[in-house]
mmCIF file of C-alpha atoms in Angstrom:
data_model
loop_
_atom_site.group_PDB
_atom_site.id
_atom_site.type_symbol
_atom_site.label_atom_id
_atom_site.label_comp_id
_atom_site.label_asym_id
_atom_site.label_seq_id
_atom_site.Cartn_x
_atom_site.Cartn_y
_atom_site.Cartn_z
ATOM 1 C CA MET A 1 -65.499 -42.237 56.077
ATOM 2 C CA ASN A 2 -63.765 -42.632 59.483
ATOM 3 C CA ASP A 3 -62.262 -39.752 61.507
ATOM 4 C CA VAL A 4 -58.833 -40.382 62.539
ATOM 5 C CA TYR A 5 -56.526 -38.182 64.941
ATOM 6 C CA LEU A 6 -52.777 -38.618 64.224
ATOM 7 C CA SER A 7 -49.668 -37.204 66.429
ATOM 8 C CA ILE A 8 -46.743 -36.391 64.240
ATOM 9 C CA GLY A 9 -43.420 -35.864 65.760
ATOM 10 C CA THR A 10 -39.793 -35.292 64.620
ATOM 11 C CA ASN A 11 -36.162 -34.498 66.193
ATOM 12 C CA ILE A 12 -33.658 -35.334 63.825
ATOM 13 C CA GLY A 13 -32.776 -33.298 60.644
ATOM 14 C CA GLU A 14 -34.848 -30.522 59.193
ATOM 15 C CA ARG A 15 -37.836 -30.976 61.469
ATOM 16 C CA GLU A 16 -40.275 -28.849 59.659
ATOM 17 C CA ASP A 17 -39.289 -30.436 56.271
ATOM 18 C CA ASN A 18 -39.895 -34.122 57.923
ATOM 19 C CA LEU A 19 -43.277 -32.667 59.024
ATOM 20 C CA ARG A 20 -44.093 -31.309 55.459
ATOM 21 C CA LEU A 21 -42.969 -34.842 53.839
ATOM 22 C CA ALA A 22 -44.797 -36.832 55.948
ATOM 23 C CA LEU A 23 -48.113 -34.620 55.336
ATOM 24 C CA ARG A 24 -47.501 -34.931 51.555
ATOM 25 C CA LEU A 25 -47.003 -38.648 51.903
ATOM 26 C CA LEU A 26 -50.133 -39.089 54.200
ATOM 27 C CA ALA A 27 -52.256 -37.061 51.556
ATOM 28 C CA GLU A 28 -51.490 -39.606 48.956
ATOM 29 C CA GLN A 29 -53.322 -42.359 51.080
ATOM 30 C CA VAL A 30 -56.077 -40.089 53.072
ATOM 31 C CA THR A 31 -57.855 -36.827 53.093
ATOM 32 C CA ILE A 32 -56.286 -34.385 55.398
ATOM 33 C CA GLU A 33 -59.026 -32.182 57.035
ATOM 34 C CA THR A 34 -56.853 -30.288 59.348
ATOM 35 C CA VAL A 35 -53.332 -29.877 60.601
ATOM 36 C CA SER A 36 -52.573 -28.127 64.184
ATOM 37 C CA ALA A 37 -49.980 -25.417 64.767
ATOM 38 C CA VAL A 38 -46.585 -26.537 65.280
ATOM 39 C CA TYR A 39 -45.223 -27.068 68.889
ATOM 40 C CA GLU A 40 -41.718 -27.581 70.025
ATOM 41 C CA THR A 41 -41.215 -30.009 73.220
ATOM 42 C CA ALA A 42 -38.417 -31.641 74.957
ATOM 43 C CA ALA A 43 -38.218 -35.306 74.785
ATOM 44 C CA VAL A 44 -40.031 -37.523 77.061
ATOM 45 C CA GLY A 45 -38.577 -40.904 78.383
ATOM 46 C CA PHE A 46 -35.008 -40.864 76.998
ATOM 47 C CA THR A 47 -34.191 -37.107 77.372
ATOM 48 C CA ASP A 48 -30.696 -36.909 76.200
ATOM 49 C CA GLN A 49 -31.775 -35.904 72.655
ATOM 50 C CA ALA A 50 -32.992 -32.772 70.878
ATOM 51 C CA ASP A 51 -36.349 -31.165 71.164
ATOM 52 C CA PHE A 52 -39.195 -32.321 69.046
ATOM 53 C CA LEU A 53 -41.554 -30.587 66.821
ATOM 54 C CA ASN A 54 -44.873 -32.090 67.148
ATOM 55 C CA ILE A 55 -48.379 -31.545 65.129
ATOM 56 C CA ALA A 56 -51.805 -33.173 65.352
ATOM 57 C CA VAL A 57 -53.627 -34.114 62.098
ATOM 58 C CA HIS A 58 -57.408 -35.012 61.607
ATOM 59 C CA VAL A 59 -57.928 -37.233 58.543
ATOM 60 C CA LYS A 60 -60.680 -39.008 56.939
ATOM 61 C CA THR A 61 -60.264 -42.639 55.471
ATOM 62 C CA ALA A 62 -62.111 -45.630 54.331
ATOM 63 C CA LEU A 63 -59.117 -47.453 55.672
ATOM 64 C CA SER A 64 -59.514 -49.660 58.764
ATOM 65 C CA PRO A 65 -57.578 -49.177 61.827
ATOM 66 C CA LEU A 66 -54.727 -51.724 61.042
ATOM 67 C CA ALA A 67 -54.728 -50.336 57.475
ATOM 68 C CA MET A 68 -54.231 -46.870 58.689
ATOM 69 C CA LEU A 69 -51.372 -48.174 61.029
ATOM 70 C CA ASP A 70 -49.644 -49.652 57.840
ATOM 71 C CA VAL A 71 -49.750 -46.571 56.248
ATOM 72 C CA CYS A 72 -48.226 -44.631 58.974
ATOM 73 C CA GLN A 73 -45.646 -47.063 59.424
ATOM 74 C CA ALA A 74 -44.857 -47.110 55.685
ATOM 75 C CA ILE A 75 -44.369 -43.351 55.877
ATOM 76 C CA GLU A 76 -42.035 -43.843 58.793
ATOM 77 C CA ASN A 77 -39.988 -46.449 56.965
ATOM 78 C CA GLU A 78 -39.756 -44.234 53.692
ATOM 79 C CA LEU A 79 -38.573 -41.146 55.779
ATOM 80 C CA GLY A 80 -35.878 -43.410 57.373
ATOM 81 C CA ARG A 81 -37.132 -44.126 60.944
ATOM 82 C CA VAL A 82 -35.010 -46.411 62.662
ATOM 83 C CA ARG A 83 -35.996 -48.044 66.160
ATOM 84 C CA THR A 84 -33.087 -48.408 68.168
ATOM 85 C CA ILE A 85 -33.711 -46.696 71.458
ATOM 86 C CA ARG A 86 -37.349 -46.687 72.969
ATOM 87 C CA TRP A 87 -38.521 -43.056 73.019
ATOM 88 C CA GLY A 88 -35.258 -42.090 71.335
ATOM 89 C CA PRO A 89 -34.527 -39.743 68.360
ATOM 90 C CA ARG A 90 -36.399 -40.180 65.241
ATOM 91 C CA VAL A 91 -36.754 -38.598 61.881
ATOM 92 C CA ILE A 92 -40.474 -39.089 61.852
ATOM 93 C CA ASP A 93 -42.959 -40.700 64.314
ATOM 94 C CA LEU A 94 -46.724 -41.069 63.384
ATOM 95 C CA ASP A 95 -49.042 -42.351 66.101
ATOM 96 C CA ILE A 96 -52.869 -43.105 65.765
ATOM 97 C CA LEU A 97 -54.539 -41.345 68.579
ATOM 98 C CA LEU A 98 -58.113 -42.016 68.098
ATOM 99 C CA TYR A 99 -59.986 -43.807 65.338
ATOM 100 C CA ASN A 100 -63.550 -42.709 65.493
ATOM 101 C CA ASN A 101 -64.749 -43.643 68.993
ATOM 102 C CA GLU A 102 -63.291 -47.131 68.654
ATOM 103 C CA ASN A 103 -61.619 -48.917 71.494
ATOM 104 C CA MET A 104 -59.153 -51.687 70.465
ATOM 105 C CA ASN A 105 -56.258 -53.482 71.915
ATOM 106 C CA THR A 106 -54.370 -55.976 69.702
ATOM 107 C CA GLU A 107 -50.592 -56.874 69.675
ATOM 108 C CA ARG A 108 -50.239 -54.361 66.864
ATOM 109 C CA LEU A 109 -52.540 -51.362 67.868
ATOM 110 C CA ILE A 110 -54.245 -49.928 71.042
ATOM 111 C CA LEU A 111 -56.919 -47.444 70.618
ATOM 112 C CA PRO A 112 -57.156 -44.768 71.912
ATOM 113 C CA HIS A 113 -53.407 -44.343 72.172
ATOM 114 C CA PRO A 114 -52.163 -45.796 75.472
ATOM 115 C CA ARG A 115 -50.066 -42.614 76.657
ATOM 116 C CA MET A 116 -52.218 -40.057 74.708
ATOM 117 C CA TYR A 117 -53.721 -39.024 78.148
ATOM 118 C CA GLU A 118 -50.550 -38.453 79.649
ATOM 119 C CA ARG A 119 -48.441 -36.255 77.170
ATOM 120 C CA ALA A 120 -49.300 -32.382 76.729
ATOM 121 C CA PHE A 121 -47.207 -32.545 73.396
ATOM 122 C CA VAL A 122 -50.039 -34.610 72.227
ATOM 123 C CA LEU A 123 -53.089 -33.396 73.714
ATOM 124 C CA ILE A 124 -52.472 -29.363 73.269
ATOM 125 C CA PRO A 125 -51.958 -29.963 69.301
ATOM 126 C CA LEU A 126 -54.866 -32.477 69.253
ATOM 127 C CA PHE A 127 -57.336 -29.740 70.218
ATOM 128 C CA ASP A 128 -56.344 -27.563 67.431
ATOM 129 C CA VAL A 129 -57.920 -30.023 65.168
ATOM 130 C CA VAL A 130 -60.742 -31.570 66.992
ATOM 131 C CA ALA A 131 -63.906 -31.817 64.673
ATOM 132 C CA THR A 132 -65.935 -34.420 66.529
ATOM 133 C CA GLN A 133 -67.108 -35.155 69.920
ATOM 134 C CA SER A 134 -66.579 -38.469 71.917
ATOM 135 C CA GLU A 135 -65.983 -39.824 75.339
ATOM 136 C CA GLN A 136 -62.392 -40.026 74.490
ATOM 137 C CA LEU A 137 -62.150 -36.561 73.574
ATOM 138 C CA THR A 138 -64.370 -35.330 76.547
ATOM 139 C CA LYS A 139 -61.458 -37.176 78.775
ATOM 140 C CA ALA A 140 -58.871 -35.581 76.708
ATOM 141 C CA ARG A 141 -60.162 -32.153 77.099
ATOM 142 C CA ASP A 142 -60.703 -32.502 80.716
ATOM 143 C CA ILE A 143 -57.003 -33.387 81.147
ATOM 144 C CA VAL A 144 -55.678 -30.765 78.789
ATOM 145 C CA MET A 145 -57.714 -28.158 80.603
ATOM 146 C CA GLN A 146 -55.660 -28.777 83.805
ATOM 147 C CA MET A 147 -52.359 -28.759 81.916
ATOM 148 C CA ASP A 148 -50.084 -25.455 81.632
ATOM 149 C CA ALA A 149 -48.298 -25.796 78.471
ATOM 150 C CA ASN A 150 -45.277 -23.686 79.857
ATOM 151 C CA THR A 151 -44.991 -26.148 82.626
ATOM 152 C CA GLU A 152 -45.516 -29.058 80.330
ATOM 153 C CA GLY A 153 -42.594 -27.462 78.022
ATOM 154 C CA VAL A 154 -44.846 -27.064 75.119
ATOM 155 C CA ARG A 155 -43.901 -24.128 73.265
ATOM 156 C CA HIS A 156 -46.001 -22.998 70.221
ATOM 157 C CA VAL A 157 -43.598 -22.086 67.471
ATOM 158 C CA LEU A 158 -45.580 -21.862 63.977
ATOM 159 C CA GLN A 159 -49.026 -20.757 63.555
ATOM 160 C CA GLN A 160 -51.706 -23.263 61.993
ATOM 161 C CA GLN A 161 -51.180 -23.311 58.298
ATOM 162 C CA SER A 162 -53.744 -24.143 55.486
ATOM 163 C CA ILE A 163 -53.178 -27.762 54.141
ATOM 164 C CA PRO A 164 -52.025 -26.506 50.724
ATOM 165 C CA SER A 165 -49.235 -24.369 52.443
ATOM 166 C CA TRP A 166 -48.112 -27.869 54.198
ATOM 167 C CA LEU A 167 -48.293 -29.659 50.912
ATOM 168 C CA LYS A 168 -45.983 -27.262 48.773
#
């Protein structure tokens, strides 16, 4: 089984419900191992939009990296994600951060996620769910240790919950 770490974010509609529904759909395709606490953050890039709720998720799967990407994009499509503005508002966003210790650079997928190391809203939740060690995670840990969540605008809003409570 492959260890995959995902980042999930939302800033349109009932944000917590969007996260919950994305996790339910994800659980139909992979085994969810751990879900982080929920963090609220200001938008990055295009900043004239509502704040995001973000989580990180550790999953196990037999899927290949590209098949995992297909699952993530299918969930986004099912929940009504529309891509109009780069880094714009979205009902849901699922990003593959890490897939085992693999490095990949194709037209469809770059691993590790190319902007992962720049984003506190990705790294802080990620360390709620880390279950493995790798060079990529060591680099991420070094970076996150230098970050201040308050300065980065990452606010803890909901404690980590058990998987069954997310899937209700």
